Tab-separated table of C-alpha atoms and ligand atoms in Angstrom:
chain	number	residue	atom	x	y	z
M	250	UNK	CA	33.814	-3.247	-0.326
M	251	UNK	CA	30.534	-3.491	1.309
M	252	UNK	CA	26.752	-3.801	-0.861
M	253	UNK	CA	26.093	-0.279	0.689
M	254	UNK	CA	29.492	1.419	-0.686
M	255	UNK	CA	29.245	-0.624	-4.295
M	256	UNK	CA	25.556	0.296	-4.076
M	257	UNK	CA	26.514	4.237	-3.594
M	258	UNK	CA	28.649	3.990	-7.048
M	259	UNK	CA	26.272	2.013	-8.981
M	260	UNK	CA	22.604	2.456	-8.135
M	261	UNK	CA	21.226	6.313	-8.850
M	262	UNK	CA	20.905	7.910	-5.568
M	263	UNK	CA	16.840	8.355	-6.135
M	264	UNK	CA	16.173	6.922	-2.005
M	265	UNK	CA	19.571	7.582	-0.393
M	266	UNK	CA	22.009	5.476	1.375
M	267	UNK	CA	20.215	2.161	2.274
M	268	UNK	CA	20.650	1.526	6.255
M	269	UNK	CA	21.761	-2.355	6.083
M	270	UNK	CA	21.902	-4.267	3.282
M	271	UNK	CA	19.995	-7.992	3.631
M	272	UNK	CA	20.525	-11.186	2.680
M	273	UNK	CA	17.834	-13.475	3.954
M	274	UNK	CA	14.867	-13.427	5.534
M	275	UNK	CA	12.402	-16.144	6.773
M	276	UNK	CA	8.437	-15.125	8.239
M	277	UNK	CA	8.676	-12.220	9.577
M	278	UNK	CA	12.399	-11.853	10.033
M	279	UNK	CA	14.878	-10.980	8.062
M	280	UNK	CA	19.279	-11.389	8.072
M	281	UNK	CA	21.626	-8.770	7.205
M	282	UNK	CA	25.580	-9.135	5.860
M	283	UNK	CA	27.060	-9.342	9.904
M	284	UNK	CA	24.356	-11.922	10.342
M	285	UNK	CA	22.183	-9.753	12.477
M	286	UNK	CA	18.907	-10.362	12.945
M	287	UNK	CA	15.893	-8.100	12.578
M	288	UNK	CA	11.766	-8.484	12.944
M	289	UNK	CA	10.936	-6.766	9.854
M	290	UNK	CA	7.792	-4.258	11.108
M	291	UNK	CA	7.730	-2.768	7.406
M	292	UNK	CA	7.509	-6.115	5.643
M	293	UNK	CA	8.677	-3.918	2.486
M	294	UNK	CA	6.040	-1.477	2.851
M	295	UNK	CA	3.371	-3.815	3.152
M	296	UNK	CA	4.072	-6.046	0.574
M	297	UNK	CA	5.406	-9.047	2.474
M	298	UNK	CA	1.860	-10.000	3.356
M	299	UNK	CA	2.980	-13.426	4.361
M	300	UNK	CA	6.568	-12.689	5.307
M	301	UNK	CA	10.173	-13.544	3.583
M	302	UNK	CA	10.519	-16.912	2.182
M	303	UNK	CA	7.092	-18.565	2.190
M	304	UNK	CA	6.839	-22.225	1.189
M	305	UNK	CA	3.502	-21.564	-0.356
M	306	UNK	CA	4.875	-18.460	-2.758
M	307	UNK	CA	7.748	-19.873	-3.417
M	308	UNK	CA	6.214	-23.637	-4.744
M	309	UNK	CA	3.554	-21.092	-6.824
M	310	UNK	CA	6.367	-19.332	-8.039
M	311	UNK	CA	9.179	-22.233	-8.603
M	312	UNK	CA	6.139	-24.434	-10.569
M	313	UNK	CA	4.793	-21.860	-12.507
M	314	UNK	CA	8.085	-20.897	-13.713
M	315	UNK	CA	8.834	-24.074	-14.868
M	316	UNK	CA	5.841	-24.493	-16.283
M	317	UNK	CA	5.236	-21.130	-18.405
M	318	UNK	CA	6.673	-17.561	-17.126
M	319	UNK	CA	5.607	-15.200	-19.762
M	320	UNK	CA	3.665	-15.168	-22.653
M	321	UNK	CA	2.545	-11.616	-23.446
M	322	UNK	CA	-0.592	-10.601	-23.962
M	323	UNK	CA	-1.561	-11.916	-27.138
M	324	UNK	CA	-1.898	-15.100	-25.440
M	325	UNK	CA	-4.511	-16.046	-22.270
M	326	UNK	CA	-3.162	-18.143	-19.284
M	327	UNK	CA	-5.024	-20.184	-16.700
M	328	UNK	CA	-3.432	-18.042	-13.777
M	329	UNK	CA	-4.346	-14.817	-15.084
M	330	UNK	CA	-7.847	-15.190	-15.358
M	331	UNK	CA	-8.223	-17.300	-12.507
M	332	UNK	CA	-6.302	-14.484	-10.431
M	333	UNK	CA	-9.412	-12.055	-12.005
M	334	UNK	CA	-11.782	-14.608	-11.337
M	335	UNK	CA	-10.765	-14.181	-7.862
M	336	UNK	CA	-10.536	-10.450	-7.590
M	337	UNK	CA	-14.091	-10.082	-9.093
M	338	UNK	CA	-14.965	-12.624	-6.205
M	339	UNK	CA	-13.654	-11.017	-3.580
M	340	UNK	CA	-14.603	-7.433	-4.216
M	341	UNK	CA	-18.241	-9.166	-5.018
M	342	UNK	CA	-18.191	-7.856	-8.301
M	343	UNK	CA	-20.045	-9.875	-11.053
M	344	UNK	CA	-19.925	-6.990	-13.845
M	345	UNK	CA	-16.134	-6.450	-13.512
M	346	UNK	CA	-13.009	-6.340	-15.135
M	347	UNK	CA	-9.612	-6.836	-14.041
M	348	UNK	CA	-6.693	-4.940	-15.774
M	349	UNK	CA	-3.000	-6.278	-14.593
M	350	UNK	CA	0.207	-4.072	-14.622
M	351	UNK	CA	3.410	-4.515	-12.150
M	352	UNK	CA	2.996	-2.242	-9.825
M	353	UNK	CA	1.000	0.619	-7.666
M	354	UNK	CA	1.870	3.266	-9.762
M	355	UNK	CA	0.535	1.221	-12.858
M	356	UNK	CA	-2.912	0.134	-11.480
M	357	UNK	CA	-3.097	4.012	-10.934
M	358	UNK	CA	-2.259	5.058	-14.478
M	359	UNK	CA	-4.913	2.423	-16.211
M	360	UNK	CA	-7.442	3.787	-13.948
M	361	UNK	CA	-6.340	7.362	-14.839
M	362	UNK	CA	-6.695	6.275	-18.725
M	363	UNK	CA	-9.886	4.724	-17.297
M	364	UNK	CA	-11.469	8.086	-16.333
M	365	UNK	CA	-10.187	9.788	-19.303
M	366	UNK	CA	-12.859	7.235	-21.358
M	367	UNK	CA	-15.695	9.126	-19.331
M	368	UNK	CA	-15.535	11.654	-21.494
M	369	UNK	CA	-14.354	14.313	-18.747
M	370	UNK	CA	-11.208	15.115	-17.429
M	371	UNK	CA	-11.093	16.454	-14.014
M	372	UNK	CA	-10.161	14.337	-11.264
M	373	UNK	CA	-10.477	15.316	-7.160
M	374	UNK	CA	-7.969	13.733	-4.725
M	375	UNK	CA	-7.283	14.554	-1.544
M	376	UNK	CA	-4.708	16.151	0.460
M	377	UNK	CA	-2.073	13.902	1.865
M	378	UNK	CA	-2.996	11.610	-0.963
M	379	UNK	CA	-0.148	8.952	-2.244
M	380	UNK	CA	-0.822	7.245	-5.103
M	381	UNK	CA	2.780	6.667	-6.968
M	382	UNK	CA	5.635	8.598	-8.849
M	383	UNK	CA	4.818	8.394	-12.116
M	384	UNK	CA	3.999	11.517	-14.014
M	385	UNK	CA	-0.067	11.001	-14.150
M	386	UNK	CA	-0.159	8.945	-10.221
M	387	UNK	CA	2.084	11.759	-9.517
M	388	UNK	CA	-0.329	14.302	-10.711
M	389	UNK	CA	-3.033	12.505	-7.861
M	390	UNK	CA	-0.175	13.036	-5.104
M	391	UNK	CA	-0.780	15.823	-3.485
M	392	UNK	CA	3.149	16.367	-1.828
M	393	UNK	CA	4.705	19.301	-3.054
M	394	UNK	CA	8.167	18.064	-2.688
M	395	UNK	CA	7.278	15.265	-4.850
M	396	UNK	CA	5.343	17.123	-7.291
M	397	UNK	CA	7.254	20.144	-7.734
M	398	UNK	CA	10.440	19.238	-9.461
M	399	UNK	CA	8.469	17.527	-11.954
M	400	UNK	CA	5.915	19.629	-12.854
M	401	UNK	CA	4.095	20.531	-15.545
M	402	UNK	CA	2.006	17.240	-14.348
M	403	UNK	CA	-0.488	16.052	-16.454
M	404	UNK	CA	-4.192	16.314	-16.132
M	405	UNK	CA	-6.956	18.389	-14.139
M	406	UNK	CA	-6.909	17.706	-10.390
M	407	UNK	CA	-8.361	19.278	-7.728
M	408	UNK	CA	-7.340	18.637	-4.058
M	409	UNK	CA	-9.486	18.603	-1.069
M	410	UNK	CA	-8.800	17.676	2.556
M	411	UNK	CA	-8.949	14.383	3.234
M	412	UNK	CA	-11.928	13.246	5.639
M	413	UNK	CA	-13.893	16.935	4.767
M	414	UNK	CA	-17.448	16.227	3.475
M	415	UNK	CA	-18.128	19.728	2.555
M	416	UNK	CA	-15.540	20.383	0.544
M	417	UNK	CA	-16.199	17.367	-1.733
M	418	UNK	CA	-19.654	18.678	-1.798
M	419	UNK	CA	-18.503	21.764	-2.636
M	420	UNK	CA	-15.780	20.696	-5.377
M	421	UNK	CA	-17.025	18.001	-7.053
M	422	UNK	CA	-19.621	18.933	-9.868
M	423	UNK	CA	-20.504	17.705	-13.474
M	424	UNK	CA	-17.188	18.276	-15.138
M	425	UNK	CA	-15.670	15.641	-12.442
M	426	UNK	CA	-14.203	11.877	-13.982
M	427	UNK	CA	-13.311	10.724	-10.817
M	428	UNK	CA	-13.236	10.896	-6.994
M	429	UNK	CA	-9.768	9.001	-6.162
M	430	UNK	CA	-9.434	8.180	-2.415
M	431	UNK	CA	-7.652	6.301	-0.528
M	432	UNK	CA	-9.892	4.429	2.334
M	433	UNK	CA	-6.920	4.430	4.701
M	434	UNK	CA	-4.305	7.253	3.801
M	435	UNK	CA	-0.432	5.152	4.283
M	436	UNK	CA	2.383	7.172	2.912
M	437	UNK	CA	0.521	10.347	4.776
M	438	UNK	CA	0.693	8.086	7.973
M	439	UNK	CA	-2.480	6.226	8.279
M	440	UNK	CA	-4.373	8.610	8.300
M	441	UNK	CA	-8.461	7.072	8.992
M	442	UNK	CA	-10.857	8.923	8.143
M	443	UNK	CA	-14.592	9.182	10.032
M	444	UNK	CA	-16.462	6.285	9.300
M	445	UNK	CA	-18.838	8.205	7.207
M	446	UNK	CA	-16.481	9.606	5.031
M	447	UNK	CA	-16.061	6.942	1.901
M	448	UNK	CA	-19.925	6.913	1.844
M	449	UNK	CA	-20.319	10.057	1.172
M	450	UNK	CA	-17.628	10.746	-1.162
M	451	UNK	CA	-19.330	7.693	-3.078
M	452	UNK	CA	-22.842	9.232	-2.822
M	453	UNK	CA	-21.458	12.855	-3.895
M	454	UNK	CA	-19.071	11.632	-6.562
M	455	UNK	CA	-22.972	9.631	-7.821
M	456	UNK	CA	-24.715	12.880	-7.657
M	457	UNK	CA	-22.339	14.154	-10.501
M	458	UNK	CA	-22.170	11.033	-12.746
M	459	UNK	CA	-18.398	10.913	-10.909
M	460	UNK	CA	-16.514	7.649	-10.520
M	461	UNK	CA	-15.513	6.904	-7.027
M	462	UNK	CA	-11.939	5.308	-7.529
M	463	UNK	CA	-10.692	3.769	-4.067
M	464	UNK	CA	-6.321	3.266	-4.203
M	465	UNK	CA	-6.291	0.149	-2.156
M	466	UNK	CA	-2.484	-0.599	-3.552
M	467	UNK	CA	-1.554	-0.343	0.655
M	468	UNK	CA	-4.945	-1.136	2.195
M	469	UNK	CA	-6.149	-4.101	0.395
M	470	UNK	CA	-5.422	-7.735	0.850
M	471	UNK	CA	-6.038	-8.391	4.199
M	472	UNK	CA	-4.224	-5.520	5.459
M	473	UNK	CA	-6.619	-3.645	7.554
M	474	UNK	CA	-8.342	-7.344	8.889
M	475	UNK	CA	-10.739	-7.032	5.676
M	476	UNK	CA	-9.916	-8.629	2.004
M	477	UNK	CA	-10.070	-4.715	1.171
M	478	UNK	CA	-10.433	-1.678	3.626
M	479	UNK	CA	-13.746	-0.399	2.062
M	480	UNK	CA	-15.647	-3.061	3.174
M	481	UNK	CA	-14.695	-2.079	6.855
M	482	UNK	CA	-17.589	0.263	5.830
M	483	UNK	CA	-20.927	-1.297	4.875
M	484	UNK	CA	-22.239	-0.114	1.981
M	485	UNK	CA	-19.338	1.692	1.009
M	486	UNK	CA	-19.242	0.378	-3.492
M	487	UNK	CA	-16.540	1.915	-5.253
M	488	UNK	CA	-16.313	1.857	-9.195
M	489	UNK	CA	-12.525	1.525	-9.219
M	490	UNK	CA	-10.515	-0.222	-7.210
M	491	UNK	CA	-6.561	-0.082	-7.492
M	492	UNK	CA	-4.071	-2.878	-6.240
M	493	UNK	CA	-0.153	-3.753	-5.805
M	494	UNK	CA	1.788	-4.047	-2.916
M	495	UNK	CA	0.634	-7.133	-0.867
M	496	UNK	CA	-1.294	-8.761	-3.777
M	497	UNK	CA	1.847	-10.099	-4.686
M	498	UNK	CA	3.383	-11.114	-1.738
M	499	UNK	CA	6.737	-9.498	-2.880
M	500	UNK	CA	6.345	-10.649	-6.801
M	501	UNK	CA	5.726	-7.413	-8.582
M	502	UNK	CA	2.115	-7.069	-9.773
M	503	UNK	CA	-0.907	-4.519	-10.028
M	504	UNK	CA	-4.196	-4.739	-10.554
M	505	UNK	CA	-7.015	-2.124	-11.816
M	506	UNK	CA	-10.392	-3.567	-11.208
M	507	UNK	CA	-13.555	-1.514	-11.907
M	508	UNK	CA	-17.493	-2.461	-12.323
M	509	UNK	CA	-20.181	-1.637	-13.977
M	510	UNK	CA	-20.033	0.998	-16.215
M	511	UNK	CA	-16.477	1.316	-15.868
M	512	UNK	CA	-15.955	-1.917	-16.815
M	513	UNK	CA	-15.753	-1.478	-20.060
M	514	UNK	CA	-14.216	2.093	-20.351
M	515	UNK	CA	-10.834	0.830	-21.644
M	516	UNK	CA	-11.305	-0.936	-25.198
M	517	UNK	CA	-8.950	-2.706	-27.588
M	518	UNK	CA	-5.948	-0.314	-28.300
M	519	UNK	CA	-6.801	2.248	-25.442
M	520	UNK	CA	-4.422	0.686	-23.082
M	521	UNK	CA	-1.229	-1.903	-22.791
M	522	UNK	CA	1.703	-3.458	-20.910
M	523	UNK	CA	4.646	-6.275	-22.057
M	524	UNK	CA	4.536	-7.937	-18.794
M	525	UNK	CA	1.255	-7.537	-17.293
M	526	UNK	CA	-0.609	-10.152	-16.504
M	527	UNK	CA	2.438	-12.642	-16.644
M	528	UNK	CA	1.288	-15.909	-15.306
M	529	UNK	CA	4.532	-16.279	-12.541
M	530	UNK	CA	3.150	-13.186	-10.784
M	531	UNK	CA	-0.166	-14.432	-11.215
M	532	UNK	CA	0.460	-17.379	-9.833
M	533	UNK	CA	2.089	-15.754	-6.837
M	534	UNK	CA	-1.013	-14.021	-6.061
M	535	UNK	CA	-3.138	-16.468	-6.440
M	536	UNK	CA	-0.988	-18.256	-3.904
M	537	UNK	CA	-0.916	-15.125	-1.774
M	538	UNK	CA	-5.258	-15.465	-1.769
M	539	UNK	CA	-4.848	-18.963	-1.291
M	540	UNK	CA	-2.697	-18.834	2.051
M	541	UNK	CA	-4.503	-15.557	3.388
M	542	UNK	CA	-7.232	-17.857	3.939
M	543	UNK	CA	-5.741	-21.390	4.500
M	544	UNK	CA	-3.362	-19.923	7.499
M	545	UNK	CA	-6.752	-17.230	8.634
M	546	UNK	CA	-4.702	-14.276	7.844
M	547	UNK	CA	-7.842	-12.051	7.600
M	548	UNK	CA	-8.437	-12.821	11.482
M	549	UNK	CA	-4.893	-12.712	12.252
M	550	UNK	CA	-4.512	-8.638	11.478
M	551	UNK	CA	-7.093	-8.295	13.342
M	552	UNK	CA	-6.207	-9.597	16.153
M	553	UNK	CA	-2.545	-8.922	16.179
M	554	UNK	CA	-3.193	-5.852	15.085
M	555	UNK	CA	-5.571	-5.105	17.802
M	556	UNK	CA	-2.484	-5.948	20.135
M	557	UNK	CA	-0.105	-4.097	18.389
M	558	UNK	CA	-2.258	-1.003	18.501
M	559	UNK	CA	-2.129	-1.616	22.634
M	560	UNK	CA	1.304	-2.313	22.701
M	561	UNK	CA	1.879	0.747	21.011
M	562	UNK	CA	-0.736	3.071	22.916
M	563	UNK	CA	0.230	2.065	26.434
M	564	UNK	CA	4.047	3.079	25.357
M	565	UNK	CA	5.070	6.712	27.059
M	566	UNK	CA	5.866	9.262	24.296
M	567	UNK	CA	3.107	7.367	22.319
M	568	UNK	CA	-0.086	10.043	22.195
M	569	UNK	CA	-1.882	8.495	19.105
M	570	UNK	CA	-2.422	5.378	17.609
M	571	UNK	CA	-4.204	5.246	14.261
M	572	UNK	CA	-5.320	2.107	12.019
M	573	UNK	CA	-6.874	-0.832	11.476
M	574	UNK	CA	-5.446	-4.809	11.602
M	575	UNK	CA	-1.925	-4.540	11.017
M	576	UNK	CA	-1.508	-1.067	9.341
M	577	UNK	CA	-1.150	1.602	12.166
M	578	UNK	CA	0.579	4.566	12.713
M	579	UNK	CA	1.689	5.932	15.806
M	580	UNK	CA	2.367	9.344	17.052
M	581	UNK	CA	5.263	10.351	18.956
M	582	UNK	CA	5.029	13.392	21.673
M	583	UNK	CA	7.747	15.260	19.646
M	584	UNK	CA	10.151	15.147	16.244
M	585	UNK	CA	12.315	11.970	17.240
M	586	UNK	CA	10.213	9.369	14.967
M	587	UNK	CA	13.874	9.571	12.502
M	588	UNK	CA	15.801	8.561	15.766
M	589	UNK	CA	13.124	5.751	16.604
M	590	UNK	CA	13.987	3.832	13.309
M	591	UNK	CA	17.400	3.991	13.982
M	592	UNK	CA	17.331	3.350	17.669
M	593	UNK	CA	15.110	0.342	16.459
M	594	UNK	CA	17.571	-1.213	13.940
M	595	UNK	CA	19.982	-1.160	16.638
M	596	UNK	CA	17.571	-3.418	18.976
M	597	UNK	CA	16.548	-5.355	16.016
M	598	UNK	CA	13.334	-4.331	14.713
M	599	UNK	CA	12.794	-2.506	11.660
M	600	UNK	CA	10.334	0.370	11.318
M	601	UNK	CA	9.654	2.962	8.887
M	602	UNK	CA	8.953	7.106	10.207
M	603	UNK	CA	5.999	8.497	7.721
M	604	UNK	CA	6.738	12.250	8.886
M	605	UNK	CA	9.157	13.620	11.933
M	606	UNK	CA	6.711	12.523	14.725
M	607	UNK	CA	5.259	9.541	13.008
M	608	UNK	CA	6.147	5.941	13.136
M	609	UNK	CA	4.116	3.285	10.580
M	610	UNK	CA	4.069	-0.335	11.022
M	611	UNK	CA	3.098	-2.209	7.850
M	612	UNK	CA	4.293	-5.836	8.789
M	613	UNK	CA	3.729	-9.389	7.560
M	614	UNK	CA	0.402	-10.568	7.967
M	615	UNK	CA	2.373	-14.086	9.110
M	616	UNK	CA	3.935	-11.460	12.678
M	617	UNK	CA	3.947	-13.919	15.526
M	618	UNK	CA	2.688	-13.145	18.828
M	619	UNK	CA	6.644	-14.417	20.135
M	620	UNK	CA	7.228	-11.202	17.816
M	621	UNK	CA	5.196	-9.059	19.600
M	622	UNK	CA	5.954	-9.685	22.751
M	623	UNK	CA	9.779	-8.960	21.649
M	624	UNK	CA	8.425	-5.448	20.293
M	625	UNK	CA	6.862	-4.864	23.722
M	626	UNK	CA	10.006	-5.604	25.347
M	627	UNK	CA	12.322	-3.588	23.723
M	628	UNK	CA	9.728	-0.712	22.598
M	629	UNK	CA	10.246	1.559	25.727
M	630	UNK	CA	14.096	1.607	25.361
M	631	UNK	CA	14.152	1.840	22.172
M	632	UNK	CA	11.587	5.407	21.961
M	633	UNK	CA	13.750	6.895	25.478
M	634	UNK	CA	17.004	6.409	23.604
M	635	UNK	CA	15.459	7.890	19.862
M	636	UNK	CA	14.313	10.816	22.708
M	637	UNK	CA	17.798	11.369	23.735
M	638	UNK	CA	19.333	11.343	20.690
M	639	UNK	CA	17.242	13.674	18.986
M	640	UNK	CA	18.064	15.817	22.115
M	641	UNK	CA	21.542	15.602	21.598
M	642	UNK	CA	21.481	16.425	17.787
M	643	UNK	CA	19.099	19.550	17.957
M	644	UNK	CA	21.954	20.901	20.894
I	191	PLP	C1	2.779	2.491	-2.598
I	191	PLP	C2	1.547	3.119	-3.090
I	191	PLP	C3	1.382	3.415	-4.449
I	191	PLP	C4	2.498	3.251	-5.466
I	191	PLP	O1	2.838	1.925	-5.638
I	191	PLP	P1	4.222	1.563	-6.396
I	191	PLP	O2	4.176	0.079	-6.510
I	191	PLP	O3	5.334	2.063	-5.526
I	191	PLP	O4	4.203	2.248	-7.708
I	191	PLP	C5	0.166	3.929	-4.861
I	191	PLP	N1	-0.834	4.130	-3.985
I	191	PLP	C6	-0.713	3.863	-2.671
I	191	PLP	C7	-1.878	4.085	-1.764
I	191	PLP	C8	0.490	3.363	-2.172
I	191	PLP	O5	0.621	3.123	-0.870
């Protein structure tokens, strides 16, 4: 039997059949069960910031391990505060504190606890918003297929459109927590919003005593071409910041980090986790920070990603391309994006479609340019024959 039929009889059926099961990967490419070989354009939805199999991750991992892999949190470790030490750096943050968890969905609920310790309840997201599946992250999504099976969801929230000044102005008053955004919308399709947007939301969520809460679990680490994507905005200062995904370079880990005031929202006994913290996926991310600069990953997404974005644009059935570094989204000129990833696999790349007409590419920061020019190559054939076959399946 193959992984995908044993898979279909043992794992619960929460994401559908899986398209290949894989066995190896190496940079930016990965191996499935025939052997076949695939650039991997997802990089498992931007976490594989520097690709499959990293010497760098894996020595973090493989010494840490053997060193000390858990302790719980009774107990400090030199890689988990270091790993803060480094966050609080980054973000520029000297009064700040650094909560750990495992994944998105976890930085999200400590910062919900978080704005529960303002003493107010309400929070305002925004429409298209993603910001996990558990029941309160949930509660901040604003997809009705997601949310409705599940509700009652916890908590007050209020949902505006994303990138609308007004009606933040308008919504947000005194009874608000928290202002969650995130500065580059992912799951929605990277969606950007006008440059002035974050600042704003920032200076209105202020105006209220509000806490503006950026979810960088997609956007930050080097993603966009910036450590995190709301400093693509000068000035832009958010109170909360949430991470996961690339932090730990495919080692589960999240991080809440806020400042200031909200610094010290959560005290003893308001908040805990068993394996938060633990120093092997501290250590990863440390060695994540460590090779983001040592190989110049921050100018790499740029610059890749500047030629991805052209690639992409001067395609035919392309009419959008949306982004920053190497998180873009591009839109097709009709509902074949489904047909794209599959047409894809078949030439070798793999790509993920946010919506019917929308195609996001999340891949390792470590993408080569040998891999783009590949993409370029096959690209056209691969969109014509996604165009045919959605042709053939809506006859
Ligand atoms: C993926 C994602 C999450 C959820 O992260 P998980 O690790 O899947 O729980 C939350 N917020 C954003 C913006 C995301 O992209």
């Amino acid at each position: 039997m193959s992984i995908q039929e044993r898979y279909t009889g043992a794992v619960m059926n929460t994401f559908g059949p899986p398209a290949l099961a894989l066995v190896r990967g190496h940079g930016a490419h990965v191996w499935d069960t025939d052997g076949k070989e695939y650039v991997d354009l997802l990089g498992g939805i931007a976490v594989n910031a520097l690709g499959h199999a990293h010497p760098a991750l894996v020595e973090a991992v493989t010494a840490q391990l053997s060193t000390l892999g858990h302790v719980s949190n009774f107990f400090a470790t030199e890689p988990q505060v270091a790993l803060a030490e480094r966050l609080q750096a980054l973000l520029g943050w000297d009064e700040s504190r650094v909560f750990f968890s495992n994944s998105g969905a976890e930085a999200n609920e400590a910062a919900i606890k978080l704005t529960r310790r303002t003493g107010r309840t309400r929070i305002v997201a925004a429409e298209g918003s993603f910001h996990g599946r558990t029941m309160g992250a949930l509660a901040l999504t604003s997809k009705a297929a997601y949310r409705e099976p599940f509700e009652p969801l916890p908590g007050d929230v209020t949902f505006v459109p994303f990138d609308d000044v007004a009606a933040l102005a308008d919504t947000v008053d005194d009874t608000v927590a928290a202002v969650v955004l995130e500065p580059i919308q992912g799951e929605a399709g990277v969606v950007v919003p006008s440059p002035d947007y974050l600042l704003a939301a920032q200076r209105i969520a202020h105006e209220h005593g509000a806490l503006l809460w950026l979810d960088e679990v997609q956007t930050g680490i080097a993603r966009t071409g910036a450590w995190f994507a709301h400093q693509l905005v000068d000035g832009v200062e958010p109170d909360v910041v949430t991470l996961a995904k690339g932090l730990g370079g495919g080692i589960p880990i999240g991080a809440t980090v806020a400042r200031g005031r909200a610094a010290t929202l959560l005290q003893p006994g308001n908040h805990g986790t068993t394996f938060g913290g633990n120093p092997v996926a501290c250590a990863a991310a440390l060695a994540v920070l460590d090779t983001v600069v040592a190989e110049g990953l921050l100018a790499a997404a740029t610059e890749r990603g500047d030629r991805l974005a052209e690639l992409l644009a001067s395609q035919a059935g392309v009419v959008e391309v949306t982004g920053a570094g190497l998180m873009r989204g591009a839109e097709l000129d009709g509902p074949y994006g489904v047909h794209a990833v599959a047409t894809a696999r078949d030439a070798g790349f793999i790509l993920n479609a946010t919506g019917p007409s929308r195609l996001r590419f999340v891949p390792p920061l470590v993408l080569t340019s040998d891999d783009l020019d590949a993409l370029g190559r096959a690209l056209p054939q691969i969109l014509e024959s996604a165009r045919t076959a959605a042709q053939e399946t809506t006859r």
